[in-house]
Coordinates of C-alpha atoms in Angstrom, one line a residue:
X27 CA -17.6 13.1 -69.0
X28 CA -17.7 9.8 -67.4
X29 CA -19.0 9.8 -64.5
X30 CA -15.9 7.5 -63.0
X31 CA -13.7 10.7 -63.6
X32 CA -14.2 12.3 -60.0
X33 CA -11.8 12.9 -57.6
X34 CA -12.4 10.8 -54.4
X35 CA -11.7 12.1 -50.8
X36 CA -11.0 10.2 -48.3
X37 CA -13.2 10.3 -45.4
X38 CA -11.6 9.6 -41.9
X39 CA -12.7 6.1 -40.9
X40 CA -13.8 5.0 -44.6
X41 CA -10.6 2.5 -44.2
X42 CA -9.6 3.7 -47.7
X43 CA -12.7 2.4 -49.3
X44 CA -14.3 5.4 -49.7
X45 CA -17.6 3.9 -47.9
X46 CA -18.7 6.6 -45.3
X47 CA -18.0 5.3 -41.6
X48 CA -21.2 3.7 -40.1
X49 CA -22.3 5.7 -36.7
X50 CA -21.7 4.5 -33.5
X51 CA -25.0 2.8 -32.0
X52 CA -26.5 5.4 -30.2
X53 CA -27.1 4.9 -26.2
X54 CA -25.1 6.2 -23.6
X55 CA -21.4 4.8 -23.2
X56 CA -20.2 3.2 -19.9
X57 CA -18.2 5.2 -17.8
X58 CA -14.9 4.8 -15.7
X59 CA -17.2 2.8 -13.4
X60 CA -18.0 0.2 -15.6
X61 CA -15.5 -1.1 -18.1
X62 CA -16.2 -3.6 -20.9
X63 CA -16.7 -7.2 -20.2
X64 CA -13.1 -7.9 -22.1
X65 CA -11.7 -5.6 -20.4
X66 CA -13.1 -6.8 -17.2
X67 CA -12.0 -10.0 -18.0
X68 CA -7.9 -9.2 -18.3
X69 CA -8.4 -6.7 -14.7
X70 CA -9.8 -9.9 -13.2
X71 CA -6.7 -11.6 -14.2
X72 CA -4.5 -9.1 -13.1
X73 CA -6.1 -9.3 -9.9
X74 CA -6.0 -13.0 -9.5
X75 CA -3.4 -14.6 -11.4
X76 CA -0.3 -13.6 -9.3
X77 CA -2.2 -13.9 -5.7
X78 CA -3.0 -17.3 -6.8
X79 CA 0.0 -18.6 -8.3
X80 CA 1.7 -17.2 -5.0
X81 CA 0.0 -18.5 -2.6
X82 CA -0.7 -22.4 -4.4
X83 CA 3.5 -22.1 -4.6
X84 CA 3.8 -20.8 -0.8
X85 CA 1.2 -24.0 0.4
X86 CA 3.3 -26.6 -1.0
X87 CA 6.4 -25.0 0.2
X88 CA 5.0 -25.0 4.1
X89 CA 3.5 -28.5 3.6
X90 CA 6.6 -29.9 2.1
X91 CA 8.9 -28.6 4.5
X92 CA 6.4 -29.3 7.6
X93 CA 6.5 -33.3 6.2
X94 CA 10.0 -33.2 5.7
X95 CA 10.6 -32.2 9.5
X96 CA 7.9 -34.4 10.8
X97 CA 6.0 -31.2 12.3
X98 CA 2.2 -31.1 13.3
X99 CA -0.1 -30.2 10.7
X100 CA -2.7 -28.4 12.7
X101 CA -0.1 -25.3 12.7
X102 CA -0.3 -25.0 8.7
X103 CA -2.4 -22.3 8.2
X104 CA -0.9 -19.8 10.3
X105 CA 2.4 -20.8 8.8
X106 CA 0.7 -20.2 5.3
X107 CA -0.3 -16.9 6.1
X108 CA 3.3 -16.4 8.0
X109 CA 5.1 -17.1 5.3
X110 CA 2.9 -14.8 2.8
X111 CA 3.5 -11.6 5.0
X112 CA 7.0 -12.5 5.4
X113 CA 7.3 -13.0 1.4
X114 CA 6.1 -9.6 1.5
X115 CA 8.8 -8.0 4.2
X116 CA 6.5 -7.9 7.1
X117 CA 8.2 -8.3 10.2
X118 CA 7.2 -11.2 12.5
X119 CA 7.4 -11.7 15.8
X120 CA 7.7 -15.4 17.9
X121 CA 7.4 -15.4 21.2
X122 CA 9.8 -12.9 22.0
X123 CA 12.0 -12.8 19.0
X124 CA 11.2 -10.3 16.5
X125 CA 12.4 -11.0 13.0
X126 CA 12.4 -8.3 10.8
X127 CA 15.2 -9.3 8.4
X128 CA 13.6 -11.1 5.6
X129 CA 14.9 -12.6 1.9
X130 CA 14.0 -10.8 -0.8
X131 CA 14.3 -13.6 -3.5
X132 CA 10.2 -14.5 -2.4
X133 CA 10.1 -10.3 -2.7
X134 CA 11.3 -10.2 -5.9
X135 CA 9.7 -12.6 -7.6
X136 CA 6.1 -11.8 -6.5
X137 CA 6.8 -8.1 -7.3
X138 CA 8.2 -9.5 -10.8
X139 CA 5.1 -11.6 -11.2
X140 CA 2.4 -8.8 -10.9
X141 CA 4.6 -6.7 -12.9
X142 CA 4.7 -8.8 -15.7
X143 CA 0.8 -9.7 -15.2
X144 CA 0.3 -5.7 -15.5
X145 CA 2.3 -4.8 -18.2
X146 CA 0.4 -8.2 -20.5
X147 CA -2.6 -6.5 -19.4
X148 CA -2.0 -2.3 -20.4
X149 CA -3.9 -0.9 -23.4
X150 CA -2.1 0.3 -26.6
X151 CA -3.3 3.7 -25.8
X152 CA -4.4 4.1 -22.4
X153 CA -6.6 6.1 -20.7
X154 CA -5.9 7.9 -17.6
X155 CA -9.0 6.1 -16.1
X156 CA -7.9 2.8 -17.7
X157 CA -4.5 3.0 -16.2
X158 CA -6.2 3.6 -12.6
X159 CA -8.2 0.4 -13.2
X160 CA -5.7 -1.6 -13.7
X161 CA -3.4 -0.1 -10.6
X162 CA -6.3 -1.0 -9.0
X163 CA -6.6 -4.6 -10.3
X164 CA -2.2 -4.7 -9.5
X165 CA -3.3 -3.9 -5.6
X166 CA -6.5 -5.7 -5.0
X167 CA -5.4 -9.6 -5.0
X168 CA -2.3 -8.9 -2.4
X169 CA -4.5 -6.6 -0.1
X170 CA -7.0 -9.1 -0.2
X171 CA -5.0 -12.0 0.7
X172 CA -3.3 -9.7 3.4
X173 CA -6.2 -9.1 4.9
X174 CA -7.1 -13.0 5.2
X175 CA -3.4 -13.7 6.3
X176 CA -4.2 -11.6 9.3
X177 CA -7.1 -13.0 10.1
X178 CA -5.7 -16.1 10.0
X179 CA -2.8 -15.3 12.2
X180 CA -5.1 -14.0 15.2
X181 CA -7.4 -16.9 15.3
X182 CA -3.9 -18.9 15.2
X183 CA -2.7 -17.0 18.1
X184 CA -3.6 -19.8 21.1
X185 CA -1.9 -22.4 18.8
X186 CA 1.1 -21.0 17.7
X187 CA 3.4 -18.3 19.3
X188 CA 2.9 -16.0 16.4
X189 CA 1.9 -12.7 17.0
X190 CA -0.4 -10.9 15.0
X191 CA 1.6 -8.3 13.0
X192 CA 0.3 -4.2 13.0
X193 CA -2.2 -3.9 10.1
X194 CA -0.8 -0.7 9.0
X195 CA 2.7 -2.5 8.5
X196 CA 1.2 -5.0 6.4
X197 CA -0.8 -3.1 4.5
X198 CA 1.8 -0.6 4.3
X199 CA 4.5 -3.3 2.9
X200 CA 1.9 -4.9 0.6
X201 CA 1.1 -1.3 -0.9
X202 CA 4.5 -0.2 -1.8
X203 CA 5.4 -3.5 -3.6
X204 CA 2.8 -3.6 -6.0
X205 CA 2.6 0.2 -6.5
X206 CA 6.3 -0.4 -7.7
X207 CA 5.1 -3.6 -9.7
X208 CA 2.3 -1.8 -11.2
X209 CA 4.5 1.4 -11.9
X210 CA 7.3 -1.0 -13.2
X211 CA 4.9 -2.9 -15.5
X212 CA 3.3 -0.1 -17.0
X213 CA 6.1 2.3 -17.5
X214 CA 7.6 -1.0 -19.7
X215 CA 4.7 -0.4 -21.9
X216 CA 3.6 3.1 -22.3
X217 CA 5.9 4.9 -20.6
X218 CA 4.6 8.4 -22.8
X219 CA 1.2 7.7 -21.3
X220 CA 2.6 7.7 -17.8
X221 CA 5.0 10.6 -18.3
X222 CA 1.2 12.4 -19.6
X223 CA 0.1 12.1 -16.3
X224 CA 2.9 14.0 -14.5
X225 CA 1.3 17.2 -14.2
X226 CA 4.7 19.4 -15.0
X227 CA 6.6 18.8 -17.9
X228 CA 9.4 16.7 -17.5
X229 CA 13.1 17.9 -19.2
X230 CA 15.0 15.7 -21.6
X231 CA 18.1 16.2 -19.0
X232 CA 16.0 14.4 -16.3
X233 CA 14.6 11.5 -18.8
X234 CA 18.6 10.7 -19.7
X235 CA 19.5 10.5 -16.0
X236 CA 17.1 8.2 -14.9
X237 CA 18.1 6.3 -17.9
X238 CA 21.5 6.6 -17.0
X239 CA 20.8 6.0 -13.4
X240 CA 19.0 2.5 -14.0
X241 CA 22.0 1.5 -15.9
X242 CA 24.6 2.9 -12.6
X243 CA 22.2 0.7 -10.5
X244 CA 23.0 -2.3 -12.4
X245 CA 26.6 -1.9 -12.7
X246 CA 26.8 -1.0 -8.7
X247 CA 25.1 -4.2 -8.3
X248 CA 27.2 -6.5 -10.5
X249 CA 30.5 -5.2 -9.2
X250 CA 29.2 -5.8 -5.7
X251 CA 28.1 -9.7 -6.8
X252 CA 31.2 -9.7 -8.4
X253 CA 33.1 -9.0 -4.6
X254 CA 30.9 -11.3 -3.0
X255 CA 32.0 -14.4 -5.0
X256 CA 35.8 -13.9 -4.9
X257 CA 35.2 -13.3 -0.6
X258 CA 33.3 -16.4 -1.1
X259 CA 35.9 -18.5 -2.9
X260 CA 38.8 -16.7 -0.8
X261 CA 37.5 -18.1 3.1
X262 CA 36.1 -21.3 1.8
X263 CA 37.6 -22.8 4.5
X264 CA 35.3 -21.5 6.8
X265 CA 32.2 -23.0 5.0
X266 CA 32.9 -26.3 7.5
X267 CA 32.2 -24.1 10.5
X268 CA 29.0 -22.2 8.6
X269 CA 27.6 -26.2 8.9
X270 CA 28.7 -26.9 12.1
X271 CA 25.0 -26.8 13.4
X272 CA 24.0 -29.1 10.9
X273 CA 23.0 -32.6 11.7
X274 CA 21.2 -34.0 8.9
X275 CA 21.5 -34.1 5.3
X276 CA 17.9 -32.0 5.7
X277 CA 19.4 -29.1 7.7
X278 CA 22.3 -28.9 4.7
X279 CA 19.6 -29.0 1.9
X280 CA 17.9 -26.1 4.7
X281 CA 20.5 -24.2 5.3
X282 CA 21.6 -23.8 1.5
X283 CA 18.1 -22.7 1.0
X284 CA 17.7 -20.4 2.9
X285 CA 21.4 -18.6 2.2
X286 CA 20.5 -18.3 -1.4
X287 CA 17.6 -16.9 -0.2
X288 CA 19.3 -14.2 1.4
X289 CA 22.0 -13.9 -1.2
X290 CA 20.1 -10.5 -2.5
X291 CA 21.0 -9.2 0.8
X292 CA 24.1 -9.9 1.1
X293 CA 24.8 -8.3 -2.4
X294 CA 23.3 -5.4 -1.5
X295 CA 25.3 -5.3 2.0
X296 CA 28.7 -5.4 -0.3
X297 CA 27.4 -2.3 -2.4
X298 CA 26.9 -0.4 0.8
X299 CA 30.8 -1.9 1.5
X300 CA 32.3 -1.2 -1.8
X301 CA 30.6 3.0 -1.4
X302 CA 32.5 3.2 2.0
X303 CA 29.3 2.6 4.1
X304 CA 29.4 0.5 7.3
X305 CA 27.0 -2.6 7.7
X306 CA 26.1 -3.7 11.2
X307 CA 25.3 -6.4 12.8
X308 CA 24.1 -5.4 16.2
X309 CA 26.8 -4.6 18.1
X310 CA 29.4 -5.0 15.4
X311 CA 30.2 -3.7 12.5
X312 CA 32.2 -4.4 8.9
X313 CA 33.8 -1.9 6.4
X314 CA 36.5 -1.2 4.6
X315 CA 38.1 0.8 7.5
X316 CA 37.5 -1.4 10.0
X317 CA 36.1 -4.6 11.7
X318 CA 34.3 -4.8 15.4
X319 CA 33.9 -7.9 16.8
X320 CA 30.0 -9.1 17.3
X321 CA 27.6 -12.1 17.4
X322 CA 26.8 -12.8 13.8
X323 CA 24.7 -15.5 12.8
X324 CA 26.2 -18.8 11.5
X325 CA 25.1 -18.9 7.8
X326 CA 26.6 -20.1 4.4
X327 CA 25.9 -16.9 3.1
X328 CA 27.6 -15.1 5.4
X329 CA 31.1 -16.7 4.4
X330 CA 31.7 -14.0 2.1
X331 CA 32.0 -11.8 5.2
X332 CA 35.5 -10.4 6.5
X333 CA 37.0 -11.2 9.5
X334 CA 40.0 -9.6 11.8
X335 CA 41.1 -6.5 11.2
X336 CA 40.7 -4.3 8.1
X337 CA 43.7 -4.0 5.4
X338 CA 45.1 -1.4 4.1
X339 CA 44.3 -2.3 0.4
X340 CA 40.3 -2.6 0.9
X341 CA 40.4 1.3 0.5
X342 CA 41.7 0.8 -3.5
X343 CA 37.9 -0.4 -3.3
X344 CA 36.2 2.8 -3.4
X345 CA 37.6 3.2 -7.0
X346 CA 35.1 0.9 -8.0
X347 CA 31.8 3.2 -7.0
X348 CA 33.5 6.3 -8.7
X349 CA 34.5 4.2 -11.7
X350 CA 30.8 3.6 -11.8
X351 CA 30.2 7.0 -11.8
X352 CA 32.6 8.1 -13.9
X353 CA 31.4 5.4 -16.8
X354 CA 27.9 7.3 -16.0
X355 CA 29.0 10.7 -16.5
X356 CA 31.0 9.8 -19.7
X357 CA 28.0 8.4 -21.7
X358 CA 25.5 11.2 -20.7
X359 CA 28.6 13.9 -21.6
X360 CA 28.3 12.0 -25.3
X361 CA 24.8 11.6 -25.6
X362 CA 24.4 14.9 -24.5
X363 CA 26.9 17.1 -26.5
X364 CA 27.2 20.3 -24.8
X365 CA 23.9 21.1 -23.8
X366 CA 23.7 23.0 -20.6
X367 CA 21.3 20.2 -19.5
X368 CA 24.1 17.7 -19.5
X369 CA 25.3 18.8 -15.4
X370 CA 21.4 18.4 -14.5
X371 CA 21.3 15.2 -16.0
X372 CA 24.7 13.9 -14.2
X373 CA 23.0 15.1 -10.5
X374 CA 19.6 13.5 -11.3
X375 CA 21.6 10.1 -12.2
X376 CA 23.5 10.5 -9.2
X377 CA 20.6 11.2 -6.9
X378 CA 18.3 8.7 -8.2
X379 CA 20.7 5.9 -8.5
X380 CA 21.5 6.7 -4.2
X381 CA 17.5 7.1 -3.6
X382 CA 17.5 3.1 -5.1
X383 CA 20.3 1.8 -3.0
X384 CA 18.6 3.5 0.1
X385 CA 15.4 1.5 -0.7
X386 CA 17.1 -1.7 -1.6
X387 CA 19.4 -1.1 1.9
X388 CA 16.2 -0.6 3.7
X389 CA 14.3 -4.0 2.0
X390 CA 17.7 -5.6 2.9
X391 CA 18.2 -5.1 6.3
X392 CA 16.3 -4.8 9.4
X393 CA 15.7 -7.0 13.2
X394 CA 17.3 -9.9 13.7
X395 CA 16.5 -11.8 17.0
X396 CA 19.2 -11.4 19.5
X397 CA 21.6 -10.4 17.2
X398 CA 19.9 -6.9 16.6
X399 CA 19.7 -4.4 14.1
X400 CA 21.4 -5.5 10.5
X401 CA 21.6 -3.9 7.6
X402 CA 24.1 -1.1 6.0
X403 CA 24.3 2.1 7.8
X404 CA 21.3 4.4 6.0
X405 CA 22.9 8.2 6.4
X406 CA 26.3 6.8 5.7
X407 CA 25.6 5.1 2.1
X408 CA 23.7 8.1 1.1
X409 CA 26.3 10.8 1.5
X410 CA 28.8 8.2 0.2
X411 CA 27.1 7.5 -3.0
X412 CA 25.9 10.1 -3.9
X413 CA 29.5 11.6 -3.2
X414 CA 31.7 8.8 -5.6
X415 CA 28.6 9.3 -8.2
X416 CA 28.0 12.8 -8.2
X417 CA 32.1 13.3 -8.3
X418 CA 32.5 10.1 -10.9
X419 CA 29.7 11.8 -13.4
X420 CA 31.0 15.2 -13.3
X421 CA 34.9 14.1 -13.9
X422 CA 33.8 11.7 -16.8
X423 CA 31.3 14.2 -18.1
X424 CA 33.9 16.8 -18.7
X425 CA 36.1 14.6 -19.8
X426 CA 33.6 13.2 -22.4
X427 CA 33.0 17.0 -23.8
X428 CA 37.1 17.7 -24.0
X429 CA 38.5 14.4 -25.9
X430 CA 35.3 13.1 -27.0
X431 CA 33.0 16.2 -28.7
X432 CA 33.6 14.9 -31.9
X433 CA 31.9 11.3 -31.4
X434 CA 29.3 13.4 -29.8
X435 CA 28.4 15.6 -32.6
X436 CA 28.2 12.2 -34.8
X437 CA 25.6 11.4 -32.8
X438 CA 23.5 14.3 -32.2
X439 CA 24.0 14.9 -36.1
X440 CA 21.7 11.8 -36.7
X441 CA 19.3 12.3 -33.7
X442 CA 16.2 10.4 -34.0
X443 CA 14.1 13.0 -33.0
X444 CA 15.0 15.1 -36.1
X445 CA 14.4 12.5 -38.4
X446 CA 10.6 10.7 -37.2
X447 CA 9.2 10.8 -41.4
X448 CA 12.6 8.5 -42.2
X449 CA 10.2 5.6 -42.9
X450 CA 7.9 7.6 -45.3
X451 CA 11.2 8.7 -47.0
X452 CA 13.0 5.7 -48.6
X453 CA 16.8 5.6 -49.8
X454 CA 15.8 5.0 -53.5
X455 CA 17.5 5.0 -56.8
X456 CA 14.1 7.2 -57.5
X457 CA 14.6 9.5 -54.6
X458 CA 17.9 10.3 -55.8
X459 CA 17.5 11.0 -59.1
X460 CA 14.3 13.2 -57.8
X461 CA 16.9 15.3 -55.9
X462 CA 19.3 15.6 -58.8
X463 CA 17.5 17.1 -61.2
X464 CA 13.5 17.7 -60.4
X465 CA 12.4 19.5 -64.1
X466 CA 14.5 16.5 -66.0
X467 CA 12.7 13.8 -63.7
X468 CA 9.0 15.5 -64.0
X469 CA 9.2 15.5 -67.5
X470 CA 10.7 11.7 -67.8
X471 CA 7.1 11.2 -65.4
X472 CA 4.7 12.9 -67.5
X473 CA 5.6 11.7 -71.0
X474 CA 3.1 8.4 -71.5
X475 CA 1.5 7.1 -73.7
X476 CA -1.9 8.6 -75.1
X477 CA -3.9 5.8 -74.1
X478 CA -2.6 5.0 -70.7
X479 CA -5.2 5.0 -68.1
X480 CA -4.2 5.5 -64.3
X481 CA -6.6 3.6 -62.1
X482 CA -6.9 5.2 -58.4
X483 CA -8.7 2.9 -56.1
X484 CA -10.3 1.1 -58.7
X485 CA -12.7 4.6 -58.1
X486 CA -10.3 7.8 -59.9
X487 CA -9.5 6.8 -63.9
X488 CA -8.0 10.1 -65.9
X489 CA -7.0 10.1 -69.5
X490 CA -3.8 12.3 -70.2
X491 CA -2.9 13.3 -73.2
X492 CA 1.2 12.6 -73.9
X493 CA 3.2 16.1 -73.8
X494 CA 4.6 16.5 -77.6
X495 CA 2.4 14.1 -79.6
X496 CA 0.4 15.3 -82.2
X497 CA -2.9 14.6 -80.6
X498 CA -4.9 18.2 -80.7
X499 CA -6.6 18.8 -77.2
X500 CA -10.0 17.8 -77.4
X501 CA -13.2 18.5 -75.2
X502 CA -12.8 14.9 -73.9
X503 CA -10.0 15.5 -71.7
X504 CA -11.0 15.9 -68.3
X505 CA -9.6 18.7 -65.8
X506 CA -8.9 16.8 -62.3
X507 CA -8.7 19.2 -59.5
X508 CA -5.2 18.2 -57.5
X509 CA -5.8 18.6 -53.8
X510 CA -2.3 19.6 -52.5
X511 CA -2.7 18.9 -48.8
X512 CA -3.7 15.5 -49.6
X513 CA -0.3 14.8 -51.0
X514 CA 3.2 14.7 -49.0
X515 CA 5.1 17.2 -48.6
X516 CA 8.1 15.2 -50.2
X517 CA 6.2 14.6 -53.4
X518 CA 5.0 17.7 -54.3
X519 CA 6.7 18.9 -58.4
X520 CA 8.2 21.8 -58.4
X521 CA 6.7 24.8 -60.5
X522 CA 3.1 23.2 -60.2

């Protein structure tokens, strides 16, 4: 027997050569404390990148505006570190004006920055311990520049009228941002890994309404952009009067700034709106039942807002939230069939989609000099959205499972769960004839010729001797041992 004729098994970690995988260098491994010099690398980045791109892009934004107006520039640091905490939604306070009302378009895209910086930097496979570093890494750069904002602002404090904000609001801010970032960025990469660490197990009913929530958000959001441009276009004439305080082609160029800015806000004000919610604006107030007189500030982006008394036909607007809804409750009643799950789901849409309007109303509003308090009225968009949502996903839910069961047991019927081996199994001419007729198709497969030799990894050669020839069976031929659990399940011959 040649000695070639031996049946080889694989060793895990060989690679497929068959070589037996080398040890690993012995010594004691680094723990969670110390992570590998590449890997400290990319947390270093993490940490850095976004702080610094930030705050290079925030220092020639102060300087070029303080040339532009011809101010002093002994004053530039402490409107640096200003203009970082208010980036970051921490309220200020001059003199005796408090402003607590800030843009979120700076918000946004330093949140969207560190999120895309963290999900660049997340393992294949991480570790709980790996996934703390780099939360760690997210939160380190902003706290750290916080902290030096701060400082800066008190030693500013006998040259400008800035107060120093409260350190646990500015921490506070800073902390919530990038836990989102961080959270944002590495649920867009291994979303199963951070699902592992929720201690409970989480139901398929809740997985499909957050995903259906996330998509309710969106739609909320681009009905409400949607409104705001057509009130924009429909008062243009009072976008004369929103420059009246303008006297230089510089306060134009500042003033457009600085409403598209705050153009997030006033989107999200007009999704408070469209639910039936009030927004205020100090002593006054706008909805779609009504409009009180106040002092509003004179702003381009504030165009958009209505004026005199309310019309009867702003109430066909509330069809738009619980057309949302309904839209909602119509896709999770298909990709859900009938499974009792499918109510759960519409509720945990409905709720998480009014917990994200409550923290984008609560980003979007807040103190506004003498004008006061402005933002959407909190208690009344929560019970009105989740209301129109709630309402809207339950009527297009059932309505989905009554005139639409049959598209929904399409889909279920070719669920991707069921089917997670369909790469292994290819749609072959071979496969098919396999399933036709098995004996007829193992017999077309074993008659060869007599002096074919198979060749397994250039390490496995058998002889077999042709079925039917005349060749007598000799001593020569070599038994090989068939291991069946190294083979696929798909593969195995029938009657063997």
């Amino acid at each position: 027997m040649s000695s070639r004729n031996s049946l080889v098994r694989r060793t895990p970690g060989s690679g497929g050569t068959g070589e037996t995988a080398t040890a690993p260098p012995s010594g004691r491994e680094p723990g969670w404390w110390a992570p590998s010099p590449e890997r400290a690398r990319t947390l270093l980045l993490v940490a850095a990148r976004p702080t610094i791109t930030a705050l290079a892009a925030t220092v020639v934004l102060v300087l070029l505006v303080m040339l532009t107006t011809g101010t002093d520039l002994t004053s530039a640091p402490a409107a640096v570190a200003a203009t970082w905490l208010a980036a970051h939604q921490v309220p200020l306070t001059v003199g005796r004006t408090t402003l607590g009302l800030l843009p979120l378009v700076p918000t946004a895209v330093l949140v969207w920055l560190a999120a895309r910086e963290c999900a660049r930097a997340v393992p294949k496979r991480p570790t709980s311990i790996e996934l703390g570093w780099l939360v760690g890494a997210v939160l380190a750069g902003p706290l750290l520049m916080t902290a030096v904002c701060l400082a800066v602002t008190g030693d500013a404090a006998g040259v400008t009228p800035l107060e120093t904000p409260g350190p646990i609001a500015a921490f506070g801010w800073v902390l919530v941002l990038y836990l989102g970032a961080a959270a944002a960025g590495i649920s867009s990469r291994a979303w199963g890994s951070l699902c592992a660490l929720v201690p409970i197990e989480i139901p398929e009913w809740a997985v499909l309404g957050a995903r259906a929530a996330r998509r309710t958000v969106l739609r909320m959001l681009g009905c409400a952009a949607l409104a705001t441009v057509i009130a924009f276009f429909a008062q243009l004439s009072r976008l004369d009067g929103a420059y009246q305080q303008a006297h230089d082609p510089t306060d134009v160029i500042g003033m457009t700034l600085l409403s598209l800015l705050y153009l997030p806000n006033v989107v999200i004000g007009a999704a408070g709106i469209l639910s039936g919610a009030t927004v205020l604006f100090g002593a006054g107030s706008v909805g779609l039942f009504g409009v009180t007189g106040g002092h509003m500030p004179v702003l381009p982006a504030l165009i958009p807002v209505p004026q005199g008394p309310a019309s009867p036909w702003w109430s066909v607007l509330l069809l738009v939230p619980l057309a949302v809804g309904v839209l909602a409750g119509i896709e999770l009643g298909r990709t859900s069939d009938d499974r009792p799950g499918a109510p759960w789901a519409t509720l945990t849409c409905a709720a998480l989609s009014t917990f994200t309007f409550l923290i984008l109303a609560i980003l979007g509003s807040g103190q506004l000099g003498a004008v006061g308090w402005v933002g959407v009225d909190l208690l009344m968009l929560v019970v009105l959205m989740v209301t129109w949502l709630g309402f809207g996903g339950f009527v297009g839910m059932v309505f989905a499972r009554r005139f639409l069961a049959g598209h929904a047991e399409d889909y279920d019927e070719y669920d991707t769960d069921d089917y997670e081996d369909d790469d292994y199994y290819d749609d072959t001419d071979e496969h098919d004839d396999y399933a036709d007729d098995p004996v007829e198709y193992h017999d077309a497969a074993v008659e060869v010729d007599a002096e074919l030799v198979t060749d397994l990894d250039d390490d496995l050669e058998v002889s077999v001797a042709a079925a039917g020839s005349d060749t007598e069976p000799t001593d020569e031929i070599v038994d090989v041992e068939v291991v069946e659990s190294d083979l696929p399940d798909g593969d195995k011959t029938p009657g063997r």
